[in-house]
Amino acid sequence: MKSIFIIGIVIGIVSRLITLKTDRKQYPTEPNMLVSQIVLAIIGSALGAMLVPALIKKSYTSITFLSLAASQFRQVRHSKRQSLTDMEESLLVKRGAGFIEEISLTYEVRSYTCILTALATSSVYHLCETELYIGEFGSVFLGACAGIGLALIFKKFFVRESIGSIAEVIPAKISFDGPLLKVNDVVISNIGLESSRQRYLEYGLAVEIIPKDDNYINSGIILNQGQRQTIANIAYSRLGIMRTPDEPDFIPLLRRNPKNESLVMPYIPIEKDINKLISAVKSTPIIESARGNNWALKRFNTKQQKGV
């Protein structure tokens, strides 16, 4: 009994570490977040591992502890949202409300994996020992396999779809028509200072994000305002940006190209490397608030709309 409880906790912690590694690739965060997530994983795993033996002994108060854990995880979501919102003013490129909510929800939901994997480990152990009459060692082994298997399923399930899976990202050309900044003939903004225009021409890069299959679902996702801000922030987090807070001319803006429902973005990274910029844009996770607003357009595509 004691061995499966400890193993359940260990597997629950491992399952959170696996998904936390995925989170850190997409949502760069501070190192001390690892400590807080491990502590929450220990709490959740302990509750999941003790639930089955508690119910077997008819100790139904254990359900109360689960509800308290769920409340704590919801509080984690609120705290994460608040801390990210407070940090917005210090960022040269904002995350945006949509991306902040996505990160907060992710940290809440994935904390439940600890409970579920530990619960699966404990449940299979007790099933094997009390119903199938398998020995102690065999029951522990099968319980551990069940927990690890569920953790791997969660790992695969929680890998988020990225911009690269729904759109092509190609280099684009920066040019000026007088003071008007243009990318592939799409007007971005008015850049009044000659020095600012020169910086764009000398250090700037640009990309065009073209939805695959001329599909309005894909187009609707990348054109969503929250998704645009997420793309800009991911580029900033990967490559940095050559600007100071008092230089609004260099804030990355993503504009729609009406010819093919694509997006264009000029950007001035610290390191001028178009391949790294393309890679950063492709790796941008698709936020749920951008995905859920375009299902009515599922049967349409940009060519049909234009009568091609």
PDB file of N, CA and C in Angstrom, residues 138-203:
ATOM      1  N   GLY A 138       3.537  -7.576  -8.977  1.00  0.00           N
ATOM      2  CA  GLY A 138       2.857  -7.468 -10.271  1.00  0.00           C
ATOM      3  C   GLY A 138       1.848  -6.336 -10.291  1.00  0.00           C
ATOM      4  N   SER A 139       1.121  -6.150  -9.200  1.00  0.00           N
ATOM      5  CA  SER A 139       0.122  -5.084  -9.128  1.00  0.00           C
ATOM      6  C   SER A 139       0.784  -3.705  -9.167  1.00  0.00           C
ATOM      7  N   VAL A 140       1.888  -3.580  -8.447  1.00  0.00           N
ATOM      8  CA  VAL A 140       2.623  -2.311  -8.467  1.00  0.00           C
ATOM      9  C   VAL A 140       3.147  -2.024  -9.869  1.00  0.00           C
ATOM     10  N   PHE A 141       3.677  -3.054 -10.511  1.00  0.00           N
ATOM     11  CA  PHE A 141       4.230  -2.882 -11.850  1.00  0.00           C
ATOM     12  C   PHE A 141       3.148  -2.456 -12.841  1.00  0.00           C
ATOM     13  N   LEU A 142       1.999  -3.133 -12.825  1.00  0.00           N
ATOM     14  CA  LEU A 142       0.913  -2.799 -13.747  1.00  0.00           C
ATOM     15  C   LEU A 142       0.342  -1.416 -13.449  1.00  0.00           C
ATOM     16  N   GLY A 143       0.261  -1.070 -12.169  1.00  0.00           N
ATOM     17  CA  GLY A 143      -0.221   0.270 -11.815  1.00  0.00           C
ATOM     18  C   GLY A 143       0.714   1.350 -12.317  1.00  0.00           C
ATOM     19  N   ALA A 144       2.020   1.109 -12.152  1.00  0.00           N
ATOM     20  CA  ALA A 144       3.005   2.077 -12.636  1.00  0.00           C
ATOM     21  C   ALA A 144       2.941   2.207 -14.155  1.00  0.00           C
ATOM     22  N   CYS A 145       2.782   1.079 -14.849  1.00  0.00           N
ATOM     23  CA  CYS A 145       2.671   1.118 -16.315  1.00  0.00           C
ATOM     24  C   CYS A 145       1.439   1.917 -16.750  1.00  0.00           C
ATOM     25  N   ALA A 146       0.328   1.745 -16.034  1.00  0.00           N
ATOM     26  CA  ALA A 146      -0.892   2.483 -16.373  1.00  0.00           C
ATOM     27  C   ALA A 146      -0.685   3.982 -16.193  1.00  0.00           C
ATOM     28  N   GLY A 147      -0.035   4.372 -15.093  1.00  0.00           N
ATOM     29  CA  GLY A 147       0.206   5.792 -14.857  1.00  0.00           C
ATOM     30  C   GLY A 147       1.137   6.400 -15.886  1.00  0.00           C
ATOM     31  N   ILE A 148       2.213   5.676 -16.212  1.00  0.00           N
ATOM     32  CA  ILE A 148       3.168   6.173 -17.214  1.00  0.00           C
ATOM     33  C   ILE A 148       2.508   6.259 -18.585  1.00  0.00           C
ATOM     34  N   GLY A 149       1.712   5.240 -18.914  1.00  0.00           N
ATOM     35  CA  GLY A 149       1.010   5.268 -20.196  1.00  0.00           C
ATOM     36  C   GLY A 149       0.073   6.456 -20.314  1.00  0.00           C
ATOM     37  N   LEU A 150      -0.661   6.747 -19.234  1.00  0.00           N
ATOM     38  CA  LEU A 150      -1.558   7.904 -19.252  1.00  0.00           C
ATOM     39  C   LEU A 150      -0.778   9.202 -19.361  1.00  0.00           C
ATOM     40  N   ALA A 151       0.384   9.267 -18.686  1.00  0.00           N
ATOM     41  CA  ALA A 151       1.229  10.463 -18.771  1.00  0.00           C
ATOM     42  C   ALA A 151       1.707  10.695 -20.202  1.00  0.00           C
ATOM     43  N   LEU A 152       2.075   9.625 -20.904  1.00  0.00           N
ATOM     44  CA  LEU A 152       2.519   9.758 -22.291  1.00  0.00           C
ATOM     45  C   LEU A 152       1.370  10.178 -23.206  1.00  0.00           C
ATOM     46  N   ILE A 153       0.171   9.684 -22.904  1.00  0.00           N
ATOM     47  CA  ILE A 153      -1.003  10.112 -23.678  1.00  0.00           C
ATOM     48  C   ILE A 153      -1.242  11.605 -23.485  1.00  0.00           C
ATOM     49  N   PHE A 154      -1.134  12.069 -22.252  1.00  0.00           N
ATOM     50  CA  PHE A 154      -1.295  13.499 -21.978  1.00  0.00           C
ATOM     51  C   PHE A 154      -0.230  14.313 -22.707  1.00  0.00           C
ATOM     52  N   LYS A 155       1.000  13.795 -22.721  1.00  0.00           N
ATOM     53  CA  LYS A 155       2.073  14.513 -23.394  1.00  0.00           C
ATOM     54  C   LYS A 155       1.750  14.711 -24.869  1.00  0.00           C
ATOM     55  N   LYS A 156       1.267  13.653 -25.506  1.00  0.00           N
ATOM     56  CA  LYS A 156       0.927  13.749 -26.924  1.00  0.00           C
ATOM     57  C   LYS A 156      -0.292  14.636 -27.136  1.00  0.00           C
ATOM     58  N   PHE A 157      -1.271  14.529 -26.251  1.00  0.00           N
ATOM     59  CA  PHE A 157      -2.511  15.283 -26.392  1.00  0.00           C
ATOM     60  C   PHE A 157      -2.288  16.776 -26.189  1.00  0.00           C
ATOM     61  N   PHE A 158      -1.349  17.134 -25.325  1.00  0.00           N
ATOM     62  CA  PHE A 158      -1.154  18.537 -24.979  1.00  0.00           C
ATOM     63  C   PHE A 158      -0.156  19.267 -25.880  1.00  0.00           C
ATOM     64  N   VAL A 159       0.440  18.575 -26.839  1.00  0.00           N
ATOM     65  CA  VAL A 159       1.301  19.271 -27.789  1.00  0.00           C
ATOM     66  C   VAL A 159       0.417  20.143 -28.676  1.00  0.00           C
ATOM     67  N   ARG A 160       0.630  21.439 -28.616  1.00  0.00           N
ATOM     68  CA  ARG A 160      -0.286  22.372 -29.258  1.00  0.00           C
ATOM     69  C   ARG A 160       0.038  22.514 -30.742  1.00  0.00           C
ATOM     70  N   GLU A 161      -1.027  22.713 -31.519  1.00  0.00           N
ATOM     71  CA  GLU A 161      -0.853  22.996 -32.934  1.00  0.00           C
ATOM     72  C   GLU A 161      -0.271  24.397 -33.081  1.00  0.00           C
ATOM     73  N   SER A 162       0.586  24.568 -34.062  1.00  0.00           N
ATOM     74  CA  SER A 162       1.273  25.845 -34.238  1.00  0.00           C
ATOM     75  C   SER A 162       0.913  26.470 -35.578  1.00  0.00           C
ATOM     76  N   ILE A 163       1.349  27.705 -35.769  1.00  0.00           N
ATOM     77  CA  ILE A 163       1.078  28.429 -37.012  1.00  0.00           C
ATOM     78  C   ILE A 163       1.646  27.673 -38.213  1.00  0.00           C
ATOM     79  N   GLY A 164       2.793  27.029 -38.037  1.00  0.00           N
ATOM     80  CA  GLY A 164       3.416  26.299 -39.134  1.00  0.00           C
ATOM     81  C   GLY A 164       2.562  25.183 -39.692  1.00  0.00           C
ATOM     82  N   SER A 165       1.589  24.682 -38.916  1.00  0.00           N
ATOM     83  CA  SER A 165       0.738  23.595 -39.392  1.00  0.00           C
ATOM     84  C   SER A 165      -0.439  24.093 -40.220  1.00  0.00           C
ATOM     85  N   ILE A 166      -0.749  25.378 -40.169  1.00  0.00           N
ATOM     86  CA  ILE A 166      -1.894  25.891 -40.922  1.00  0.00           C
ATOM     87  C   ILE A 166      -1.504  26.966 -41.928  1.00  0.00           C
ATOM     88  N   ALA A 167      -0.240  27.395 -41.936  1.00  0.00           N
ATOM     89  CA  ALA A 167       0.163  28.493 -42.819  1.00  0.00           C
ATOM     90  C   ALA A 167       1.609  28.334 -43.266  1.00  0.00           C
ATOM     91  N   GLU A 168       1.884  28.855 -44.435  1.00  0.00           N
ATOM     92  CA  GLU A 168       3.247  28.957 -44.928  1.00  0.00           C
ATOM     93  C   GLU A 168       3.815  30.315 -44.504  1.00  0.00           C
ATOM     94  N   VAL A 169       5.064  30.320 -44.077  1.00  0.00           N
ATOM     95  CA  VAL A 169       5.729  31.564 -43.678  1.00  0.00           C
ATOM     96  C   VAL A 169       6.920  31.767 -44.604  1.00  0.00           C
ATOM     97  N   ILE A 170       6.892  32.857 -45.366  1.00  0.00           N
ATOM     98  CA  ILE A 170       7.933  33.107 -46.359  1.00  0.00           C
ATOM     99  C   ILE A 170       8.525  34.505 -46.152  1.00  0.00           C
ATOM    100  N   PRO A 171       9.748  34.728 -46.608  1.00  0.00           N
ATOM    101  CA  PRO A 171      10.335  36.074 -46.506  1.00  0.00           C
ATOM    102  C   PRO A 171       9.538  37.072 -47.338  1.00  0.00           C
ATOM    103  N   ALA A 172       9.521  38.308 -46.882  1.00  0.00           N
ATOM    104  CA  ALA A 172       8.833  39.385 -47.598  1.00  0.00           C
ATOM    105  C   ALA A 172       9.778  40.580 -47.719  1.00  0.00           C
ATOM    106  N   LYS A 173       9.382  41.540 -48.534  1.00  0.00           N
ATOM    107  CA  LYS A 173      10.238  42.676 -48.840  1.00  0.00           C
ATOM    108  C   LYS A 173       9.721  43.944 -48.170  1.00  0.00           C
ATOM    109  N   ILE A 174      10.625  44.653 -47.498  1.00  0.00           N
ATOM    110  CA  ILE A 174      10.308  45.946 -46.896  1.00  0.00           C
ATOM    111  C   ILE A 174      10.642  47.050 -47.892  1.00  0.00           C
ATOM    112  N   SER A 175       9.721  47.989 -48.048  1.00  0.00           N
ATOM    113  CA  SER A 175       9.971  49.137 -48.925  1.00  0.00           C
ATOM    114  C   SER A 175       9.216  50.343 -48.369  1.00  0.00           C
ATOM    115  N   PHE A 176       9.504  51.522 -48.953  1.00  0.00           N
ATOM    116  CA  PHE A 176       8.837  52.752 -48.529  1.00  0.00           C
ATOM    117  C   PHE A 176       8.290  53.486 -49.749  1.00  0.00           C
ATOM    118  N   ASP A 177       7.083  53.993 -49.584  1.00  0.00           N
ATOM    119  CA  ASP A 177       6.479  54.895 -50.561  1.00  0.00           C
ATOM    120  C   ASP A 177       6.349  56.247 -49.874  1.00  0.00           C
ATOM    121  N   GLY A 178       7.394  57.045 -49.997  1.00  0.00           N
ATOM    122  CA  GLY A 178       7.461  58.259 -49.188  1.00  0.00           C
ATOM    123  C   GLY A 178       7.658  57.847 -47.743  1.00  0.00           C
ATOM    124  N   PRO A 179       6.785  58.323 -46.840  1.00  0.00           N
ATOM    125  CA  PRO A 179       6.905  57.916 -45.434  1.00  0.00           C
ATOM    126  C   PRO A 179       6.167  56.616 -45.109  1.00  0.00           C
ATOM    127  N   LEU A 180       5.470  56.026 -46.082  1.00  0.00           N
ATOM    128  CA  LEU A 180       4.645  54.849 -45.825  1.00  0.00           C
ATOM    129  C   LEU A 180       5.483  53.576 -45.859  1.00  0.00           C
ATOM    130  N   LEU A 181       5.498  52.874 -44.726  1.00  0.00           N
ATOM    131  CA  LEU A 181       6.173  51.590 -44.650  1.00  0.00           C
ATOM    132  C   LEU A 181       5.292  50.537 -45.306  1.00  0.00           C
ATOM    133  N   LYS A 182       5.875  49.748 -46.230  1.00  0.00           N
ATOM    134  CA  LYS A 182       5.122  48.735 -46.952  1.00  0.00           C
ATOM    135  C   LYS A 182       5.869  47.407 -46.906  1.00  0.00           C
ATOM    136  N   VAL A 183       5.099  46.353 -46.854  1.00  0.00           N
ATOM    137  CA  VAL A 183       5.644  45.002 -46.955  1.00  0.00           C
ATOM    138  C   VAL A 183       4.871  44.297 -48.059  1.00  0.00           C
ATOM    139  N   ASN A 184       5.573  43.919 -49.127  1.00  0.00           N
ATOM    140  CA  ASN A 184       4.915  43.312 -50.301  1.00  0.00           C
ATOM    141  C   ASN A 184       3.719  44.150 -50.770  1.00  0.00           C
ATOM    142  N   ASP A 185       3.917  45.458 -50.822  1.00  0.00           N
ATOM    143  CA  ASP A 185       2.902  46.413 -51.301  1.00  0.00           C
ATOM    144  C   ASP A 185       1.725  46.595 -50.349  1.00  0.00           C
ATOM    145  N   VAL A 186       1.786  46.012 -49.156  1.00  0.00           N
ATOM    146  CA  VAL A 186       0.751  46.237 -48.140  1.00  0.00           C
ATOM    147  C   VAL A 186       1.230  47.349 -47.212  1.00  0.00           C
ATOM    148  N   VAL A 187       0.449  48.408 -47.083  1.00  0.00           N
ATOM    149  CA  VAL A 187       0.833  49.537 -46.236  1.00  0.00           C
ATOM    150  C   VAL A 187       0.725  49.145 -44.768  1.00  0.00           C
ATOM    151  N   ILE A 188       1.796  49.361 -44.024  1.00  0.00           N
ATOM    152  CA  ILE A 188       1.834  49.004 -42.606  1.00  0.00           C
ATOM    153  C   ILE A 188       1.551  50.222 -41.733  1.00  0.00           C
ATOM    154  N   SER A 189       2.342  51.277 -41.890  1.00  0.00           N
ATOM    155  CA  SER A 189       2.171  52.471 -41.069  1.00  0.00           C
ATOM    156  C   SER A 189       2.938  53.630 -41.694  1.00  0.00           C
ATOM    157  N   ASN A 190       2.755  54.791 -41.101  1.00  0.00           N
ATOM    158  CA  ASN A 190       3.453  56.006 -41.535  1.00  0.00           C
ATOM    159  C   ASN A 190       4.676  56.214 -40.652  1.00  0.00           C
ATOM    160  N   ILE A 191       5.853  56.156 -41.244  1.00  0.00           N
ATOM    161  CA  ILE A 191       7.104  56.341 -40.509  1.00  0.00           C
ATOM    162  C   ILE A 191       7.665  57.704 -40.891  1.00  0.00           C
ATOM    163  N   GLY A 192       7.545  58.662 -39.995  1.00  0.00           N
ATOM    164  CA  GLY A 192       7.889  60.037 -40.330  1.00  0.00           C
ATOM    165  C   GLY A 192       9.375  60.340 -40.331  1.00  0.00           C
ATOM    166  N   LEU A 193      10.113  59.750 -39.410  1.00  0.00           N
ATOM    167  CA  LEU A 193      11.527  60.077 -39.277  1.00  0.00           C
ATOM    168  C   LEU A 193      12.367  59.341 -40.320  1.00  0.00           C
ATOM    169  N   GLU A 194      13.251  60.062 -40.957  1.00  0.00           N
ATOM    170  CA  GLU A 194      14.146  59.460 -41.935  1.00  0.00           C
ATOM    171  C   GLU A 194      15.048  58.414 -41.289  1.00  0.00           C
ATOM    172  N   SER A 195      15.491  58.693 -40.056  1.00  0.00           N
ATOM    173  CA  SER A 195      16.362  57.736 -39.350  1.00  0.00           C
ATOM    174  C   SER A 195      15.631  56.420 -39.073  1.00  0.00           C
ATOM    175  N   SER A 196      14.347  56.508 -38.774  1.00  0.00           N
ATOM    176  CA  SER A 196      13.566  55.289 -38.533  1.00  0.00           C
ATOM    177  C   SER A 196      13.406  54.490 -39.814  1.00  0.00           C
ATOM    178  N   ARG A 197      13.146  55.180 -40.927  1.00  0.00           N
ATOM    179  CA  ARG A 197      13.025  54.482 -42.209  1.00  0.00           C
ATOM    180  C   ARG A 197      14.342  53.798 -42.575  1.00  0.00           C
ATOM    181  N   GLN A 198      15.441  54.473 -42.301  1.00  0.00           N
ATOM    182  CA  GLN A 198      16.752  53.900 -42.608  1.00  0.00           C
ATOM    183  C   GLN A 198      17.017  52.653 -41.759  1.00  0.00           C
ATOM    184  N   ARG A 199      16.564  52.666 -40.507  1.00  0.00           N
ATOM    185  CA  ARG A 199      16.766  51.503 -39.649  1.00  0.00           C
ATOM    186  C   ARG A 199      15.988  50.299 -40.177  1.00  0.00           C
ATOM    187  N   TYR A 200      14.753  50.544 -40.644  1.00  0.00           N
ATOM    188  CA  TYR A 200      13.986  49.451 -41.231  1.00  0.00           C
ATOM    189  C   TYR A 200      14.691  48.861 -42.443  1.00  0.00           C
ATOM    190  N   LEU A 201      15.201  49.731 -43.306  1.00  0.00           N
ATOM    191  CA  LEU A 201      15.845  49.257 -44.527  1.00  0.00           C
ATOM    192  C   LEU A 201      17.153  48.526 -44.233  1.00  0.00           C
ATOM    193  N   GLU A 202      17.856  48.960 -43.191  1.00  0.00           N
ATOM    194  CA  GLU A 202      19.167  48.385 -42.903  1.00  0.00           C
ATOM    195  C   GLU A 202      19.092  47.141 -42.034  1.00  0.00           C
ATOM    196  N   TYR A 203      18.221  47.166 -41.033  1.00  0.00           N
ATOM    197  CA  TYR A 203      18.188  46.072 -40.062  1.00  0.00           C
ATOM    198  C   TYR A 203      16.892  45.264 -40.102  1.00  0.00           C
TER     199      TYR A 203
END
